[in-house]
Short mmCIF file of C-alpha atoms and ligand atoms in Angstrom, two decimals:
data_model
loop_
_atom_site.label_atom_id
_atom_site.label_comp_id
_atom_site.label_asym_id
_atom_site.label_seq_id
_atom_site.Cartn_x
_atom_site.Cartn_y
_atom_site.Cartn_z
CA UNK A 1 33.02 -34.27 28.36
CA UNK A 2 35.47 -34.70 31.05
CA UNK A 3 38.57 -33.02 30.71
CA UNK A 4 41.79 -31.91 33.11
CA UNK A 5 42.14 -28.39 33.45
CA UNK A 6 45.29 -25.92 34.42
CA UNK A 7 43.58 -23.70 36.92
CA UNK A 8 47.07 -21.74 37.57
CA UNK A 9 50.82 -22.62 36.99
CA UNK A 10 52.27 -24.29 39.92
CA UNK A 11 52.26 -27.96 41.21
CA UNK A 12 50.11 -31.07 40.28
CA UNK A 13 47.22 -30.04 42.30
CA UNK A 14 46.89 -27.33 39.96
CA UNK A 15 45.28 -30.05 37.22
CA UNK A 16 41.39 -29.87 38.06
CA UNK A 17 39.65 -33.12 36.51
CA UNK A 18 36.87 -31.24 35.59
CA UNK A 19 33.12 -31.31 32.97
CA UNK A 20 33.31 -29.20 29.87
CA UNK A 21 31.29 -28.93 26.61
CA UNK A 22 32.55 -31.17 23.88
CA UNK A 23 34.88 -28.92 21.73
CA UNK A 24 32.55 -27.44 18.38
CA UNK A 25 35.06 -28.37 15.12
CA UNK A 26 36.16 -25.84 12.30
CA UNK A 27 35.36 -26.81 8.97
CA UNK A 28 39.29 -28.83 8.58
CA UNK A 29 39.13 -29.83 11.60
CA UNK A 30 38.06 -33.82 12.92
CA UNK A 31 36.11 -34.67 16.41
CA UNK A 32 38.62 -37.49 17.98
CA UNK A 33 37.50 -39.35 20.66
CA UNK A 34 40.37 -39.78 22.82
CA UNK A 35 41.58 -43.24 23.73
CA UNK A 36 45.47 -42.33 24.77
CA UNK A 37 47.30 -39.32 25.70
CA UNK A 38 51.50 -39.11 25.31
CA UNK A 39 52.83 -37.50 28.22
CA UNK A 40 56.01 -35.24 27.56
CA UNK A 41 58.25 -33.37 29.84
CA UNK A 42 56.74 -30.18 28.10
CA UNK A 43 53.72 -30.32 29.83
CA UNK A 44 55.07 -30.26 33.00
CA UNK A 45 57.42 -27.36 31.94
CA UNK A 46 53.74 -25.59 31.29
CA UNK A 47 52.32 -26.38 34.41
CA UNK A 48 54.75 -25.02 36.06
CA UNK A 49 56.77 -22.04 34.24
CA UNK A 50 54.22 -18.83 34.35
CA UNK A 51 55.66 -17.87 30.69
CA UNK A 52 55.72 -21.27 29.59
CA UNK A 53 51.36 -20.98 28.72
CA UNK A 54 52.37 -17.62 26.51
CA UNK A 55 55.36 -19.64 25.04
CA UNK A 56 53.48 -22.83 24.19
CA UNK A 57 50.14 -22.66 24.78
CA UNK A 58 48.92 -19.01 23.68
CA UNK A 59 45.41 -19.79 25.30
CA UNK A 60 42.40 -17.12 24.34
CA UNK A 61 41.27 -14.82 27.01
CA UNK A 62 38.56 -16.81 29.83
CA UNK A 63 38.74 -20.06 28.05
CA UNK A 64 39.92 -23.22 30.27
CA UNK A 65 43.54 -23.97 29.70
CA UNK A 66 43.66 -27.93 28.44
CA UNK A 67 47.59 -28.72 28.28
CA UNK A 68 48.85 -31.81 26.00
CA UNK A 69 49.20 -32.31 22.54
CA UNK A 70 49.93 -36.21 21.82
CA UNK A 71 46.93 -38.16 21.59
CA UNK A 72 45.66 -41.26 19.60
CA UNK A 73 41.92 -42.40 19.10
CA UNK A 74 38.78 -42.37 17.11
CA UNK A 75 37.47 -40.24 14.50
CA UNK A 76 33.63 -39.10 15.61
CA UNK A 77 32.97 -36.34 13.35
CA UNK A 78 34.35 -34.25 10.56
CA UNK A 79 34.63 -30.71 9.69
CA UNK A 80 33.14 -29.81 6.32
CA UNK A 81 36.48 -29.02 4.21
CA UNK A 82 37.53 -32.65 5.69
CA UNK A 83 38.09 -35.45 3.15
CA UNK A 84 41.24 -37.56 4.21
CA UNK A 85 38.96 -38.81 7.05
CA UNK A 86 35.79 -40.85 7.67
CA UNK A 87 33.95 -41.29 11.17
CA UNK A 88 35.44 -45.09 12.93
CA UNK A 89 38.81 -44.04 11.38
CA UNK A 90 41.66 -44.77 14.30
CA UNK A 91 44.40 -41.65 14.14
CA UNK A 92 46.93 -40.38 15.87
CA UNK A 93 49.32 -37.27 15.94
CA UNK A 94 50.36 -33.69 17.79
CA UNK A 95 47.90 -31.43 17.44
CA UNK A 96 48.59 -27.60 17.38
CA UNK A 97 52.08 -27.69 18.86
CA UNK A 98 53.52 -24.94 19.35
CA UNK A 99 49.56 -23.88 20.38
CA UNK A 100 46.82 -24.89 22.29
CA UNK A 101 46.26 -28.64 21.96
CA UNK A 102 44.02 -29.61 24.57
CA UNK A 103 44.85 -33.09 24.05
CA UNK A 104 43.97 -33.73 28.13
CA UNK A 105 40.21 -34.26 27.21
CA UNK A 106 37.74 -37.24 26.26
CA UNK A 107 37.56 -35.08 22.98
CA UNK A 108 39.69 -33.31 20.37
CA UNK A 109 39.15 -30.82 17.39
CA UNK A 110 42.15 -31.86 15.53
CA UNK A 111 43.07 -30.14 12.37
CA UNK A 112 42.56 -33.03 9.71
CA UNK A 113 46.37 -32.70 8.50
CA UNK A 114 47.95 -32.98 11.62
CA UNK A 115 46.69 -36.55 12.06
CA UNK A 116 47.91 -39.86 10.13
CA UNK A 117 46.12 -43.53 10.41
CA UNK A 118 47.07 -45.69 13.43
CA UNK A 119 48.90 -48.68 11.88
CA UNK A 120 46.58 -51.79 13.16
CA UNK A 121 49.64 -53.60 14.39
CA UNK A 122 50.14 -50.86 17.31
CA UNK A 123 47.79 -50.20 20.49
CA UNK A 124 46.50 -46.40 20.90
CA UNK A 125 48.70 -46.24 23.67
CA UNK A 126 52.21 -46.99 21.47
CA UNK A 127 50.29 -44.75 18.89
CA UNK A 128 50.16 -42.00 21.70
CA UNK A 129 53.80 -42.04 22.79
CA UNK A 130 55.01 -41.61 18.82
CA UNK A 131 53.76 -38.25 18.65
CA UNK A 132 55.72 -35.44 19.97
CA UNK A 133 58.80 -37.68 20.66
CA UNK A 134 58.74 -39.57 17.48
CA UNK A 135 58.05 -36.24 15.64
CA UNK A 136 61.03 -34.80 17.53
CA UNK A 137 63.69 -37.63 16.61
CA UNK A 138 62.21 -37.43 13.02
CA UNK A 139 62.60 -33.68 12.34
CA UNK A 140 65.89 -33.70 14.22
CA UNK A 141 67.43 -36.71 12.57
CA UNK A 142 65.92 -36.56 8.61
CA UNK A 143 64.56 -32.84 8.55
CA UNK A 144 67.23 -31.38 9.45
CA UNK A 145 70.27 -33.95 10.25
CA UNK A 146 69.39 -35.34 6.87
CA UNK A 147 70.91 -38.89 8.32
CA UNK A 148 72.34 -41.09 5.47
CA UNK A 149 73.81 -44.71 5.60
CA UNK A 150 77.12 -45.16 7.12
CA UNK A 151 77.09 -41.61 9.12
CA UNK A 152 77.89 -41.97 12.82
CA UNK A 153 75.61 -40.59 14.97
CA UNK A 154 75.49 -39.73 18.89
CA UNK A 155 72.31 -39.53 20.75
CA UNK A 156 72.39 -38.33 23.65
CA UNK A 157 69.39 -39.79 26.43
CA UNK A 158 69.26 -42.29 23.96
CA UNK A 159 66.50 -43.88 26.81
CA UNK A 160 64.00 -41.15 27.00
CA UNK A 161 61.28 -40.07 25.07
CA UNK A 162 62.74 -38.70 22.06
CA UNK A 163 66.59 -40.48 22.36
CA UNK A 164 64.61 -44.21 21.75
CA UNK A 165 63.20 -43.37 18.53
CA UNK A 166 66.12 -41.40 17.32
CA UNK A 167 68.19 -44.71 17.89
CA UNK A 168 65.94 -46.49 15.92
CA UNK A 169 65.09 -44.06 13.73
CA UNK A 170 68.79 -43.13 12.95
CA UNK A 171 69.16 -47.01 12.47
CA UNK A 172 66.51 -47.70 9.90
CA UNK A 173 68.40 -45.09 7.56
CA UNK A 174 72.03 -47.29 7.78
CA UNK A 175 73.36 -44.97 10.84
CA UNK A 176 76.20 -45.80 12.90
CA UNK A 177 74.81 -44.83 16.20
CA UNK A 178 76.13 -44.25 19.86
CA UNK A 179 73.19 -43.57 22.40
CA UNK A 180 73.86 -41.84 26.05
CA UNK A 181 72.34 -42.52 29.07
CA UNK A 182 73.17 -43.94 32.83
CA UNK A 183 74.19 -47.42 33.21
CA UNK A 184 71.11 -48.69 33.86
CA UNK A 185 69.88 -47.94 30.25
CA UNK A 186 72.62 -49.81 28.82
CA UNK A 187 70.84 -52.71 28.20
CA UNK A 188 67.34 -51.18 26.81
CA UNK A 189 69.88 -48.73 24.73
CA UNK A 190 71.53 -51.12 23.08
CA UNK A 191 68.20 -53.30 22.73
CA UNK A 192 66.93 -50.34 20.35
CA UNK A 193 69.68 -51.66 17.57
CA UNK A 194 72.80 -48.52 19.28
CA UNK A 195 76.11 -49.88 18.14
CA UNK A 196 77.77 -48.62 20.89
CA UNK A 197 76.27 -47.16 24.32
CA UNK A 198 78.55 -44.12 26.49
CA UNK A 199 77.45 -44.35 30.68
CA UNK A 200 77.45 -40.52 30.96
CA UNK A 201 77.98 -40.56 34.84
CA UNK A 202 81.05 -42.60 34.51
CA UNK A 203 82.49 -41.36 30.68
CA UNK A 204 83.10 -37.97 29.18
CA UNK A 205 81.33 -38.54 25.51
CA UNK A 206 83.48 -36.41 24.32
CA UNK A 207 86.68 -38.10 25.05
CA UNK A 208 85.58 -41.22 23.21
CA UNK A 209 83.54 -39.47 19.68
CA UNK A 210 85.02 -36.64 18.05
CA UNK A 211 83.97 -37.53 14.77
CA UNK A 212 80.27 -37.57 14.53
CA UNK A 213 78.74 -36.63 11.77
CA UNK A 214 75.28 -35.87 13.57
CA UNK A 215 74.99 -35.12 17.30
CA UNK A 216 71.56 -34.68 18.47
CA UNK A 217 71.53 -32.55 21.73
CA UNK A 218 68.87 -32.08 24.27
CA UNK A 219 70.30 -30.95 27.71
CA UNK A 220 70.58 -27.57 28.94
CA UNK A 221 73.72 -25.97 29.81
CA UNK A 222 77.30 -26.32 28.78
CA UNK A 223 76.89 -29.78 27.12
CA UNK A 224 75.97 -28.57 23.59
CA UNK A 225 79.70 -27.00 24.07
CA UNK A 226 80.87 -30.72 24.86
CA UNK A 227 78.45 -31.95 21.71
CA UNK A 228 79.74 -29.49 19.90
CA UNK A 229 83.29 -30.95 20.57
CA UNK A 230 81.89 -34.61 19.45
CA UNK A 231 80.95 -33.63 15.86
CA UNK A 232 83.10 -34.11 13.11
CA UNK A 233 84.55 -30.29 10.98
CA UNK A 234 81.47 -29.90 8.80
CA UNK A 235 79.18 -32.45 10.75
CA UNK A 236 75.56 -31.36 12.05
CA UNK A 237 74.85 -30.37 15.28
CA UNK A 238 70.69 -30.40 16.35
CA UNK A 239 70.20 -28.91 19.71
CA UNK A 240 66.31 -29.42 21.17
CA UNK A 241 66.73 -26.94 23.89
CA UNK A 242 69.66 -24.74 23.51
CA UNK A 243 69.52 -21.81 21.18
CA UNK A 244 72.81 -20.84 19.14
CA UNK A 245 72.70 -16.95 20.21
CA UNK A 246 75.77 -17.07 22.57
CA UNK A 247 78.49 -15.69 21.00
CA UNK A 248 81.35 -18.02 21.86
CA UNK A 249 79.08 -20.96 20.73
CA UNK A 250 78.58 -19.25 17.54
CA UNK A 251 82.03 -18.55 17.06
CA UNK A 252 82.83 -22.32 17.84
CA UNK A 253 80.21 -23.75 15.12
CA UNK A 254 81.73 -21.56 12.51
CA UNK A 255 85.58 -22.45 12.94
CA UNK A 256 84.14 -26.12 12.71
CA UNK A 257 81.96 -25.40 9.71
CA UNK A 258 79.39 -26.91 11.44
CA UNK A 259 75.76 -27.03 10.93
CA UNK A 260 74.04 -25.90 14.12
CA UNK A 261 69.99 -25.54 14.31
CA UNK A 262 67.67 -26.02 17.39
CA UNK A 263 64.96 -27.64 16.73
CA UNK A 264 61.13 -26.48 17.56
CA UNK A 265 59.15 -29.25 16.96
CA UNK A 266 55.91 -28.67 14.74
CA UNK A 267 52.78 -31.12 14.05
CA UNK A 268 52.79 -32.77 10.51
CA UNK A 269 50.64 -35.22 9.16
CA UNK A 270 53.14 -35.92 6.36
CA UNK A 271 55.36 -36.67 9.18
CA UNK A 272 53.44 -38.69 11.42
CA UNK A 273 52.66 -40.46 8.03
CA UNK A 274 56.30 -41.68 7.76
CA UNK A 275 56.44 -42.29 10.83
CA UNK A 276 53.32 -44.51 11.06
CA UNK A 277 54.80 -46.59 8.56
CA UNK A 278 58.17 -47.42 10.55
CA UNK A 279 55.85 -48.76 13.29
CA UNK A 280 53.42 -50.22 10.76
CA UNK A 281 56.60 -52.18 9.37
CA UNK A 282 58.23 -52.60 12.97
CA UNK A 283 60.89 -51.05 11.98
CA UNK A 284 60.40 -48.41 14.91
CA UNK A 285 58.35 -49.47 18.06
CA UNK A 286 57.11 -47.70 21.25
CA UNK A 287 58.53 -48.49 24.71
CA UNK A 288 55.82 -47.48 26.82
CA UNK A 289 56.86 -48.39 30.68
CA UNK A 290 54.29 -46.64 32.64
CA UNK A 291 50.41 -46.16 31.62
CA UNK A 292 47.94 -44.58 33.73
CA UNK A 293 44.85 -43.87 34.11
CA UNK A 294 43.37 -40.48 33.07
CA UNK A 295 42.20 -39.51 36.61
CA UNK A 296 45.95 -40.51 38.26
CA UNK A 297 47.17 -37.95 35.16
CA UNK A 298 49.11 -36.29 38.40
CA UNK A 299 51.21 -39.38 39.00
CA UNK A 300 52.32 -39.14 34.88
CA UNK A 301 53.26 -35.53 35.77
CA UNK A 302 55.79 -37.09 39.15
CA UNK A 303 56.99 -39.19 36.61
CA UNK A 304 57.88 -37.42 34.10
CA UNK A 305 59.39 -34.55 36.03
CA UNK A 306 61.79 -36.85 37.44
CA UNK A 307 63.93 -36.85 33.42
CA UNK A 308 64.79 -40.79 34.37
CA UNK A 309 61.79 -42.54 32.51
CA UNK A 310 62.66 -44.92 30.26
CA UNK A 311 61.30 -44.44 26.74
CA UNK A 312 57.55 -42.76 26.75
CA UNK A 313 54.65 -42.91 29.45
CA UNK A 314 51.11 -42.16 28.86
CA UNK A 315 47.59 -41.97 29.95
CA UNK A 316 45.07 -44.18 28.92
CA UNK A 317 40.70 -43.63 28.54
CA UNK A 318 38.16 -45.62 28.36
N1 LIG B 1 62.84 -28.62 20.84
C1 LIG B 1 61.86 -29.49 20.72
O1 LIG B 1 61.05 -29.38 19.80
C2 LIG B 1 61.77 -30.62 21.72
C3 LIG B 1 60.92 -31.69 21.42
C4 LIG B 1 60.87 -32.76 22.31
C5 LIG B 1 61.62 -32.72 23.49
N2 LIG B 1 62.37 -31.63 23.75
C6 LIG B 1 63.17 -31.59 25.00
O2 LIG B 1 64.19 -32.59 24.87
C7 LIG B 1 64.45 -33.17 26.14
C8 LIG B 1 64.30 -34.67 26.01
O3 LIG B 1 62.92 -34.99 25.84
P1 LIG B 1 62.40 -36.45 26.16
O4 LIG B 1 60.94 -36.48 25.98
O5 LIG B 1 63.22 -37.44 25.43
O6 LIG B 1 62.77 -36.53 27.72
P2 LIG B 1 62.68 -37.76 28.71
O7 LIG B 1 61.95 -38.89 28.09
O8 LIG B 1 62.19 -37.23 30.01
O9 LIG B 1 64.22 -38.17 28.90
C9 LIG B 1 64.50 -39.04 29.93
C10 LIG B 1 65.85 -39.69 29.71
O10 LIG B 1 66.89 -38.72 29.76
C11 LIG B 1 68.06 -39.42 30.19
N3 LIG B 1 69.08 -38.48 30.66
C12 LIG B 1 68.95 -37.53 31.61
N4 LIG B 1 70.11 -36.83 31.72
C13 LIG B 1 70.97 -37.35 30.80
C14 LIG B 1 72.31 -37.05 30.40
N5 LIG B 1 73.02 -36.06 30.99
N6 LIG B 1 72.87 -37.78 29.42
C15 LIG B 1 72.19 -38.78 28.81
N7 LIG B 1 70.92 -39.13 29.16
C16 LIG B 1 70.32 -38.40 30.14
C17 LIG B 1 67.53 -40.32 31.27
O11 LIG B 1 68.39 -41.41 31.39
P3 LIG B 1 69.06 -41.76 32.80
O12 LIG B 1 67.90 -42.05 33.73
O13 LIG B 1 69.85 -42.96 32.47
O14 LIG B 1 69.83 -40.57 33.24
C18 LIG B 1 66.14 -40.72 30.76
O15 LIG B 1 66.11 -41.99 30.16
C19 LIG B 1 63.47 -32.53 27.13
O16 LIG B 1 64.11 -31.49 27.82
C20 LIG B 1 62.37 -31.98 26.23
O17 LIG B 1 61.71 -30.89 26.81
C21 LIG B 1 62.48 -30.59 22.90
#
């Protein structure tokens, strides 16, 4: 099968479109033939970072590092333990994250329950993007942020990946929400169903919300200090990137009584269930702005390194 390989960390010459044998499936496990890839600012951080393939990817010794985990397509075969599933069966999900997903292949060995039905209404590309992202917003905003109706919520890169299904995530449960970004995502923001949209190059969120009851976080830096400041004494903070180990940070959540967790991500098929059924409903749809083919996977890499895209891009097969 054709696949795209990582022969070392560094730039996008480093992905080798390349022939390997079609992965062998464990007995829970399901062939997919691949018909879209999501493309996530993660793999990019593991093509580049050297620790970043330990972190993520934990490959085995000599075998060919794949990177990717967000794929949608078509179930070829099935493991023996596998019931959920028959062959023809379109699916999509993230598969083995935090591990080795080697979604950037014509085929997958998925485990069965990481994978939920691709609602008929959606294209395997829109199925693609809701993966990681979708999961992300999801975890962050129900998991863990436990939204309920009425609760104000901030978002910030409300226009990315992850921020456009936490707006419309956060909405479908009754949210208030306020979504971040520059000012040219004002208009797509507040598309998404955001009550109220915060230019971050011109406004200090913090100045205008102080009284959030969730703030979902995913810069690096200072600005979960500046979050912090925007939820409400008692409110939830979610951080996707920062960890809560410095102690001043700590010292700040607790004389706020606030809860602070970072999210890690992890593949669900319960999850990508409930999620399937927002964009089943309509309730939740992909923005996809940039597809590409899967030899030009190099030019989704540019792209997404650049942090500005708006919603999800992704890769499409034959
Ligand atoms: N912990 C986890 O499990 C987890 C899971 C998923 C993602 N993540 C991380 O979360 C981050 C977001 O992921 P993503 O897929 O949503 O990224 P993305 O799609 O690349 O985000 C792009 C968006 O970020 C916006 N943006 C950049 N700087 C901003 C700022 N200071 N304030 C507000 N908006 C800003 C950009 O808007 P403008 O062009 O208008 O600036 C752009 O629309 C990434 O760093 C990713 O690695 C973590």
């Amino acid at each position: 099968m054709k696949a795209i390989t990582l022969a070392s960390n560094g730039g996008t010459e480093n992905l080798i479109f390349t022939e390997i044998p079609t992965p062998a499936i464990k007995e829970n496990e399901v062939l997919v033939r691949v018909k879209a890839i999501g493309i996530n600012p993660v793999d990019a951080f593991v093509r580049t970072h050297p620790f970043a393939l330990e972190m993520f990817l934990q490959p085995q010794p000599g075998e060919p590092v794949i990177i990717g985990w967000d794929i949608s397509g078509v179930v070829e075969a099935l493991g023996k333990a596998v019931t959920q599933w028959k062959p023809g069966d379109e699916v999509f999900g993230m598969v083995n994250f935090r591990g080795h997903g080697k979604a950037y292949a014509e085929y997958v060995a998925a485990p069965a329950d990481q994978l939920a039905l691709k609602p008929g209404n959606i294209s395997h590309e829109e199925a693609a993007a809701a993966t990681l992202a979708a999961l992300t917003a999801w975890q962050a905003l129900v998991t863990y942020g436990k939204v309920k109706t009425g609760e104000k919520v901030l978002i910030h890169r409300a226009g990315g990946g992850v921020g456009h299904y936490a707006v419309q995530i956060a909405k479908h449960f009754g949210a208030y929400v306020i979504g971040t970004g520059s000012a040219a995502k004002k208009d797509f923001i507040l598309g998404l169903g955001a009550d109220e949209f915060i230019d971050y190059t011109a406004t200090q969120f913090e100045d205008i919300v102080q009284d959030a009851d969730i703030v979902i976080d995913s810069l690096f830096g200072d600005h979960i200090f500046r979050s912090l400041d925007a939820v409400k004494e008692g409110g939830r903070l979610i951080a996707l990137l920062v960890p809560f180990t410095d102690e001043k940070l700590i010292q700040k959540v607790r004389a706020k009584k606030v809860y602070a967790h970072t999210l890690n991500v992890s593949s669900s098929g319960e999850d990508m269930g409930r999620v399937a059924a927002l964009l089943r409903s309509g309730e939740v749809r992909s923005h996809v702005s940039a597809t590409y083919a899967f030899e030009d996977i190099t030019k989704a890499h540019d792209e997404i390194e650049t942090g500005k895209t708006i919603g999800k891009i992704v890769v499409s097969l034959p």
